[in-house]
Backbone as a printed PyTorch tensor [residue, N CA C, xyz], in Angstrom:
tensor([[[ 73.1400,  85.5860, 101.7550],
         [ 74.3750,  85.7150, 102.4940],
         [ 74.7940,  87.1830, 102.5470]],

        [[ 75.2430,  87.6080, 103.6780],
         [ 75.7620,  88.9660, 103.8050],
         [ 77.2700,  88.9180, 103.8940]],

        [[ 77.8970,  89.7720, 103.1480],
         [ 79.3430,  89.8730, 103.2030],
         [ 79.7090,  91.3400, 103.1470]],

        [[ 80.9590,  91.6350, 103.4850],
         [ 81.3890,  93.0310, 103.4780],
         [ 82.6660,  93.1540, 102.6610]],

        [[ 82.8330,  94.3310, 102.0670],
         [ 84.0500,  94.6480, 101.3240],
         [ 84.7270,  95.8050, 102.0510]],

        [[ 85.9910,  95.6170, 102.3570],
         [ 86.7570,  96.6320, 103.0690],
         [ 87.9080,  97.0960, 102.1900]],

        [[ 87.9760,  98.4010, 101.9890],
         [ 89.0590,  98.9990, 101.2120],
         [ 90.2850,  99.1570, 102.0990]],

        [[ 91.4280,  98.7310, 101.5880],
         [ 92.7100,  98.8730, 102.2960],
         [ 92.6280,  98.4200, 103.7540]],

        [[ 92.1010,  97.2420, 103.9560],
         [ 91.9630,  96.6850, 105.3080],
         [ 93.3400,  96.5310, 105.9460]],

        [[ 93.5860,  97.2630, 106.9990],
         [ 94.8800,  97.1880, 107.6790],
         [ 94.9400,  96.0080, 108.6480]],

        [[ 93.8120,  95.3560, 108.8750],
         [ 93.7740,  94.2050, 109.7860],
         [ 93.6620,  92.8710, 109.0560]],

        [[ 93.9490,  92.8650, 107.7640],
         [ 93.8360,  91.6150, 107.0060],
         [ 94.8580,  90.6010, 107.5270]],

        [[ 94.5650,  89.3220, 107.3080],
         [ 95.4550,  88.2480, 107.7230],
         [ 96.3230,  87.8480, 106.5250]],

        [[ 97.6210,  88.0940, 106.6190],
         [ 98.5440,  87.8260, 105.5200],
         [ 98.5670,  86.3480, 105.1430]],

        [[ 98.5080,  85.4630, 106.1160],
         [ 98.4950,  84.0200, 105.8220],
         [ 97.2570,  83.6450, 105.0220]],

        [[ 96.0890,  84.1720, 105.4250],
         [ 94.8400,  83.8680, 104.7100],
         [ 94.8720,  84.3940, 103.2840]],

        [[ 95.3900,  85.6120, 103.0940],
         [ 95.4470,  86.1900, 101.7560],
         [ 96.4220,  85.4110, 100.8700]],

        [[ 97.5660,  85.0600, 101.4220],
         [ 98.5440,  84.2810, 100.6550],
         [ 97.9510,  82.9380, 100.2520]],

        [[ 97.2830,  82.2950, 101.1750],
         [ 96.6450,  81.0010, 100.8950],
         [ 95.5910,  81.1370,  99.7890]],

        [[ 94.7730,  82.1860,  99.8490],
         [ 93.7560,  82.4100,  98.8270],
         [ 94.4080,  82.6460,  97.4640]],

        [[ 95.3910,  83.5190,  97.4040],
         [ 96.0710,  83.7990,  96.1360],
         [ 96.7770,  82.5620,  95.5860]],

        [[ 97.3090,  81.7360,  96.4650],
         [ 97.9980,  80.5230,  96.0300],
         [ 97.0730,  79.4960,  95.3960]],

        [[ 95.7510,  79.6880,  95.5060],
         [ 94.8010,  78.7890,  94.8390],
         [ 94.6110,  79.1600,  93.3650]],

        [[ 95.1840,  80.2800,  92.9360],
         [ 95.0360,  80.7330,  91.5490],
         [ 96.1850,  80.2230,  90.6820]],

        [[ 95.9610,  80.2090,  89.3630],
         [ 97.0380,  79.7910,  88.4560],
         [ 98.1010,  80.8750,  88.3190]],

        [[ 97.7330,  82.1410,  88.5070],
         [ 98.6950,  83.2310,  88.3020],
         [ 99.5370,  83.5440,  89.5410]],

        [[ 99.0750,  83.1420,  90.7110],
         [ 99.8170,  83.4680,  91.9400],
         [100.0440,  82.2210,  92.7940]],

        [[100.0700,  81.0670,  92.1560],
         [100.1620,  79.8180,  92.9090],
         [101.4530,  79.6670,  93.6990]],

        [[102.5110,  80.3400,  93.2660],
         [103.7940,  80.2500,  93.9550],
         [104.1880,  81.5460,  94.6590]],

        [[103.2460,  82.4610,  94.7800],
         [103.5710,  83.7590,  95.3830],
         [103.8640,  83.6000,  96.8690]],

        [[104.9760,  84.1240,  97.2730],
         [105.4280,  84.0350,  98.6700],
         [104.7330,  85.0920,  99.5250]],

        [[104.6750,  84.8060, 100.8030],
         [104.0130,  85.6950, 101.7610],
         [104.6210,  87.1040, 101.7420]],

        [[105.9370,  87.1950, 101.6530],
         [106.6060,  88.5060, 101.6360],
         [106.1950,  89.3150, 100.3980]],

        [[106.0270,  88.6120,  99.2730],
         [105.6060,  89.2690,  98.0360],
         [104.1740,  89.7640,  98.1590]],

        [[103.3140,  88.9440,  98.7070],
         [101.9120,  89.3400,  98.9060],
         [101.8450,  90.5830,  99.7910]],

        [[102.6030,  90.5800, 100.8650],
         [102.6210,  91.7230, 101.7810],
         [103.0310,  92.9990, 101.0560]],

        [[104.0650,  92.9080, 100.2370],
         [104.5570,  94.0910,  99.5180],
         [103.5430,  94.5690,  98.4630]],

        [[102.8640,  93.6380,  97.7980],
         [101.8540,  94.0460,  96.8120],
         [100.7020,  94.7830,  97.4830]],

        [[100.3050,  94.3210,  98.6660],
         [ 99.2290,  94.9980,  99.4050],
         [ 99.6720,  96.3920,  99.8270]],

        [[100.9020,  96.5040, 100.2950],
         [101.4180,  97.8090, 100.7340],
         [101.4930,  98.8260,  99.5990]],

        [[101.6550,  98.3540,  98.3730],
         [101.8620,  99.2460,  97.2290],
         [100.6830,  99.2840,  96.2620]],

        [[ 99.5150,  98.8730,  96.7130],
         [ 98.3320,  98.8400,  95.8520],
         [ 97.1140,  99.3510,  96.6100]],

        [[ 96.0850,  99.6590,  95.8640],
         [ 94.7740,  99.9730,  96.4180],
         [ 94.0410,  98.6380,  96.4750]],

        [[ 93.7210,  98.1600,  97.6670],
         [ 93.2140,  96.7930,  97.8340],
         [ 91.7890,  96.7560,  98.3740]],

        [[ 91.0820,  95.7190,  97.9660],
         [ 89.7100,  95.4810,  98.3920],
         [ 89.6120,  94.0480,  98.8830]],

        [[ 89.1480,  93.8830, 100.1100],
         [ 89.0400,  92.5780, 100.7430],
         [ 87.5610,  92.2740, 100.9560]],

        [[ 87.1250,  91.0770, 100.5720],
         [ 85.7420,  90.6520, 100.7900],
         [ 85.7180,  89.6210, 101.9170]],

        [[ 84.7960,  89.8030, 102.8450],
         [ 84.6930,  88.9270, 104.0120],
         [ 83.2720,  88.4000, 104.1770]],

        [[ 83.1910,  87.1580, 104.6280],
         [ 81.9640,  86.5750, 105.1560],
         [ 82.2120,  86.5050, 106.6550]],

        [[ 81.5880,  87.3740, 107.4010],
         [ 81.9170,  87.6060, 108.8100],
         [ 83.4030,  87.9500, 108.8910]],

        [[ 84.2300,  87.0890, 109.5050],
         [ 85.6600,  87.3800, 109.6100],
         [ 86.5010,  86.5550, 108.6350]],

        [[ 85.8460,  85.7510, 107.8030],
         [ 86.5700,  84.8850, 106.8660],
         [ 86.8330,  85.6300, 105.5540]],

        [[ 88.1070,  85.6790, 105.1410],
         [ 88.4690,  86.2870, 103.8630],
         [ 87.9700,  85.3990, 102.7340]],

        [[ 87.1040,  85.9600, 101.8760],
         [ 86.5300,  85.1630, 100.7930],
         [ 86.8220,  85.7490,  99.4070]],

        [[ 87.4060,  86.9530,  99.3650],
         [ 87.7090,  87.5490,  98.0750],
         [ 88.7000,  88.6830,  98.2070]],

        [[ 89.3220,  88.9950,  97.0760],
         [ 90.3510,  90.0280,  97.0710],
         [ 90.4780,  90.5760,  95.6570]],

        [[ 90.7930,  91.8520,  95.5710],
         [ 91.1280,  92.4910,  94.2960],
         [ 92.0150,  93.6810,  94.6160]],

        [[ 92.8710,  94.0210,  93.6640],
         [ 93.7090,  95.1900,  93.8980],
         [ 93.9070,  95.9670,  92.6110]],

        [[ 94.2440,  97.2390,  92.7950],
         [ 94.5310,  98.1230,  91.6740],
         [ 95.8950,  98.7600,  91.8990]],

        [[ 96.6890,  98.7620,  90.8500],
         [ 97.9650,  99.4650,  90.8500],
         [ 97.7010, 100.7590,  90.0920]],

        [[ 98.0450, 101.9100,  90.6820],
         [ 97.6650, 103.1640,  90.0520],
         [ 98.5970, 104.3240,  90.3910]],

        [[ 98.5680, 105.3260,  89.5130],
         [ 99.2320, 106.5990,  89.7940],
         [ 98.2070, 107.6290,  90.2740]],

        [[ 96.9390, 107.2310,  90.3560],
         [ 95.8290, 108.0790,  90.8060],
         [ 95.6010, 109.2960,  89.9090]],

        [[ 96.1730, 109.2940,  88.7190],
         [ 96.0610, 110.4480,  87.8310],
         [ 95.5970, 110.0720,  86.4220]],

        [[ 96.1460, 109.0070,  85.8720],
         [ 95.8190, 108.6470,  84.4940],
         [ 95.2640, 107.2330,  84.3350]],

        [[ 95.9090, 106.2500,  84.9480],
         [ 95.5580, 104.8450,  84.7350],
         [ 95.5530, 104.0530,  86.0280]],

        [[ 94.8480, 102.9450,  85.9760],
         [ 95.0060, 101.9250,  87.0080],
         [ 94.9230, 100.5590,  86.3540]],

        [[ 95.5760,  99.6150,  86.9760],
         [ 95.6440,  98.2580,  86.4780],
         [ 95.0170,  97.3370,  87.5260]],

        [[ 93.9980,  96.6000,  87.1260],
         [ 93.3160,  95.6720,  88.0240],
         [ 94.0440,  94.3320,  87.9890]],

        [[ 94.3040,  93.7970,  89.1690],
         [ 94.9320,  92.4770,  89.2130],
         [ 94.5280,  91.7210,  90.4710]],

        [[ 94.8580,  90.4510,  90.4720],
         [ 94.6220,  89.5640,  91.6140],
         [ 93.1670,  89.5130,  92.0610]],

        [[ 92.2350,  89.5980,  91.1230],
         [ 90.8210,  89.4470,  91.4780],
         [ 90.5710,  87.9570,  91.6950]],

        [[ 90.1620,  87.6230,  92.9090],
         [ 89.9550,  86.2110,  93.2440],
         [ 88.8590,  86.0710,  94.2940]],

        [[ 88.0680,  85.0260,  94.1350],
         [ 87.0230,  84.6760,  95.1010],
         [ 87.2720,  83.2490,  95.5470]],

        [[ 87.1600,  83.0110,  96.8420],
         [ 87.2800,  81.6620,  97.3830],
         [ 86.3370,  80.7380,  96.6100]],

        [[ 86.8370,  79.5770,  96.2420],
         [ 86.0630,  78.6410,  95.4190],
         [ 84.6930,  78.3200,  96.0150]],

        [[ 84.5970,  78.2130,  97.3260],
         [ 83.3250,  77.9330,  98.0110],
         [ 82.2650,  78.9960,  97.7490]],

        [[ 82.7090,  80.2220,  97.4550],
         [ 81.8020,  81.3710,  97.3560],
         [ 81.5700,  81.8490,  95.9190]],

        [[ 82.1350,  81.1610,  94.9610],
         [ 81.9800,  81.5840,  93.5660],
         [ 80.5430,  81.3810,  93.1060]],

        [[ 80.1130,  82.2350,  92.1860],
         [ 78.7550,  82.1330,  91.6550],
         [ 77.7140,  82.8510,  92.4840]],

        [[ 78.1340,  83.5600,  93.5060],
         [ 77.1870,  84.2660,  94.3850],
         [ 77.1950,  85.7770,  94.1580]],

        [[ 77.9270,  86.2410,  93.1460],
         [ 77.9470,  87.6710,  92.8390],
         [ 78.9820,  88.4770,  93.5990]],

        [[ 79.8200,  87.8080,  94.3710],
         [ 80.8130,  88.5130,  95.1750],
         [ 81.8920,  89.1280,  94.2870]],

        [[ 82.3410,  88.3910,  93.2870],
         [ 83.3420,  88.9250,  92.3530],
         [ 82.8150,  90.1480,  91.6290]],

        [[ 81.5600,  90.0810,  91.2130],
         [ 80.9280,  91.2200,  90.5360],
         [ 80.8980,  92.4420,  91.4560]],

        [[ 80.5030,  92.2350,  92.6930],
         [ 80.4300,  93.3380,  93.6510],
         [ 81.8240,  93.8970,  93.9550]],

        [[ 82.8130,  93.0250,  94.0340],
         [ 84.1870,  93.4430,  94.3020],
         [ 84.7090,  94.3260,  93.1700]],

        [[ 84.4960,  93.8930,  91.9260],
         [ 84.9520,  94.6820,  90.7700],
         [ 84.1620,  95.9790,  90.6670]],

        [[ 82.8540,  95.9350,  90.8860],
         [ 82.0430,  97.1640,  90.8620],
         [ 82.5390,  98.1710,  91.8940]],

        [[ 82.8580,  97.6940,  93.0830],
         [ 83.3600,  98.5670,  94.1430],
         [ 84.6750,  99.2050,  93.7180]],

        [[ 85.5590,  98.4030,  93.1500],
         [ 86.8630,  98.8990,  92.7160],
         [ 86.7240,  99.9450,  91.6020]],

        [[ 86.0050,  99.6240,  90.5350],
         [ 85.9430, 100.5480,  89.3900],
         [ 85.1270, 101.8060,  89.6800]],

        [[ 84.2930, 101.7540,  90.7110],
         [ 83.4990, 102.9340,  91.0790],
         [ 84.0900, 103.7110,  92.2540]],

        [[ 85.2680, 103.3120,  92.6920],
         [ 85.9480, 104.0270,  93.7710],
         [ 86.1970, 105.4650,  93.3240]],

        [[ 85.9430, 106.4140,  94.1910],
         [ 86.0850, 107.8370,  93.8670],
         [ 87.5110, 108.1690,  93.4060]],

        [[ 88.5000, 107.4050,  93.8740],
         [ 89.8930, 107.6520,  93.4900],
         [ 90.2290, 107.1020,  92.1030]],

        [[ 89.3560, 106.2430,  91.5600],
         [ 89.6590, 105.5880,  90.2830],
         [ 88.6670, 105.8830,  89.1670]],

        [[ 87.4870, 106.3090,  89.4980],
         [ 86.3870, 106.3570,  88.5380],
         [ 86.6890, 107.1910,  87.2850]],

        [[ 87.5420, 108.1860,  87.3910],
         [ 87.8390, 109.0390,  86.2400],
         [ 89.1410, 108.6630,  85.5360]],

        [[ 89.6990, 107.4950,  85.8750],
         [ 90.9440, 107.0380,  85.2710],
         [ 90.6850, 105.9090,  84.2770]],

        [[ 91.6310, 105.6920,  83.3680],
         [ 91.5270, 104.5810,  82.4290],
         [ 91.9090, 103.2970,  83.1600]],

        [[ 91.1010, 102.2650,  82.9800],
         [ 91.3470, 100.9800,  83.6290],
         [ 91.9250,  99.9840,  82.6380]],

        [[ 92.8810,  99.2320,  83.0980],
         [ 93.5310,  98.2040,  82.2960],
         [ 93.5260,  96.8930,  83.0700]],

        [[ 93.5430,  95.7910,  82.3600],
         [ 93.7120,  94.4910,  82.9930],
         [ 94.1170,  93.4840,  81.9360]],

        [[ 94.6560,  92.3910,  82.3960],
         [ 95.0110,  91.2850,  81.5080],
         [ 94.2980,  90.0520,  82.0350]],

        [[ 93.6130,  89.3500,  81.1400],
         [ 92.9530,  88.1040,  81.5280],
         [ 92.9620,  87.1550,  80.3520]],

        [[ 93.1130,  85.8850,  80.6490],
         [ 93.0340,  84.9150,  79.5730],
         [ 91.7360,  84.1150,  79.6320]],

        [[ 91.0400,  84.1660,  80.7680],
         [ 89.8560,  83.3200,  80.9030],
         [ 88.6190,  84.0240,  81.4620]],

        [[ 88.6650,  85.3540,  81.6170],
         [ 87.5180,  86.0580,  82.2090],
         [ 87.0670,  87.2410,  81.3620]],

        [[ 87.3060,  87.1840,  80.0700],
         [ 86.9400,  88.3050,  79.1890],
         [ 85.4500,  88.6320,  79.2600]],

        [[ 84.6070,  87.6190,  79.2050],
         [ 83.1510,  87.8380,  79.2470],
         [ 82.7340,  88.5070,  80.5600]],

        [[ 83.3460,  88.1010,  81.6440],
         [ 83.0480,  88.6920,  82.9540],
         [ 83.3540,  90.1900,  82.9370]],

        [[ 84.5260,  90.5760,  82.4510],
         [ 84.9330,  91.9850,  82.4800],
         [ 84.2170,  92.8320,  81.4260]],

        [[ 83.7470,  92.2150,  80.3480],
         [ 82.9850,  92.9640,  79.3360],
         [ 81.7300,  93.5790,  79.9530]],

        [[ 81.1540,  92.9310,  80.9510],
         [ 79.9510,  93.4400,  81.6330],
         [ 80.2010,  94.7900,  82.3080]],

        [[ 81.4580,  95.0910,  82.5710],
         [ 81.8300,  96.3390,  83.2370],
         [ 82.3530,  97.3850,  82.2550]],

        [[ 82.2690,  97.0910,  80.9580],
         [ 82.7050,  98.0490,  79.9480],
         [ 84.1110,  97.8320,  79.4280]],

        [[ 84.7820,  96.7780,  79.8520],
         [ 86.1130,  96.4850,  79.3250],
         [ 85.9790,  95.8890,  77.9320]],

        [[ 86.9380,  96.1810,  77.0930],
         [ 86.9500,  95.6310,  75.7370],
         [ 88.3680,  95.2160,  75.3930]],

        [[ 88.4780,  94.3750,  74.3860],
         [ 89.7730,  93.8020,  74.0240],
         [ 90.5830,  94.7570,  73.1520]],

        [[ 91.8070,  95.0260,  73.5790],
         [ 92.7850,  95.7960,  72.7900],
         [ 93.9690,  94.8680,  72.5790]],

        [[ 94.4370,  94.7910,  71.3600],
         [ 95.5010,  93.8290,  71.0850],
         [ 96.8760,  94.4560,  70.9690]],

        [[ 97.0300,  95.6780,  71.3920],
         [ 98.3250,  96.3310,  71.2550],
         [ 99.1030,  96.3460,  72.5690]],

        [[ 98.9090,  95.3210,  73.3870],
         [ 99.6240,  95.2060,  74.6480],
         [100.9840,  94.5770,  74.4040]],

        [[102.0000,  95.1390,  75.0120],
         [103.3380,  94.5580,  74.9360],
         [103.7500,  94.1260,  76.3320]],

        [[104.6630,  93.2030,  76.3910],
         [105.0830,  92.6580,  77.6740],
         [106.5750,  92.3890,  77.6630]],

        [[107.1880,  92.5780,  78.8210],
         [108.5880,  92.1950,  79.0300],
         [108.5880,  91.3370,  80.2870]],

        [[108.9980,  90.1030,  80.1890],
         [109.0020,  89.2110,  81.3310],
         [110.1290,  89.5420,  82.3020]],

        [[109.8910,  89.1830,  83.5520],
         [110.9190,  89.4420,  84.5610],
         [112.1030,  88.4940,  84.3640]],

        [[113.2400,  88.8990,  84.8910],
         [114.4510,  88.0760,  84.7550],
         [114.5150,  87.0150,  85.8170]]])
């Protein structure tokens, strides 16, 4: 199968992206307006099979010290084909990010991210939104 990854795709379909994110446990209730704003304020990578959106990942960054990887998702139909791996490889090797420290939070994909050099640090703190 051939697929393409587009950085900061300005022609993405907001409905398709919202629908894809809503299939996840972390963004199941995310509204379309929220998705739009996250795309506008992040470095985004869209994976397509022809014109069909099949994957997405984004990085929140200051482009100087750190970036935070979030919303990595592959359409369930396409999982197991290496698309997620290629999406993360593209993101972490981006010329704008490669020299920065990468952070992420995951509860169920630790083994996947270890393949890219991520390791577990337990000194993360969190403040929940109001």
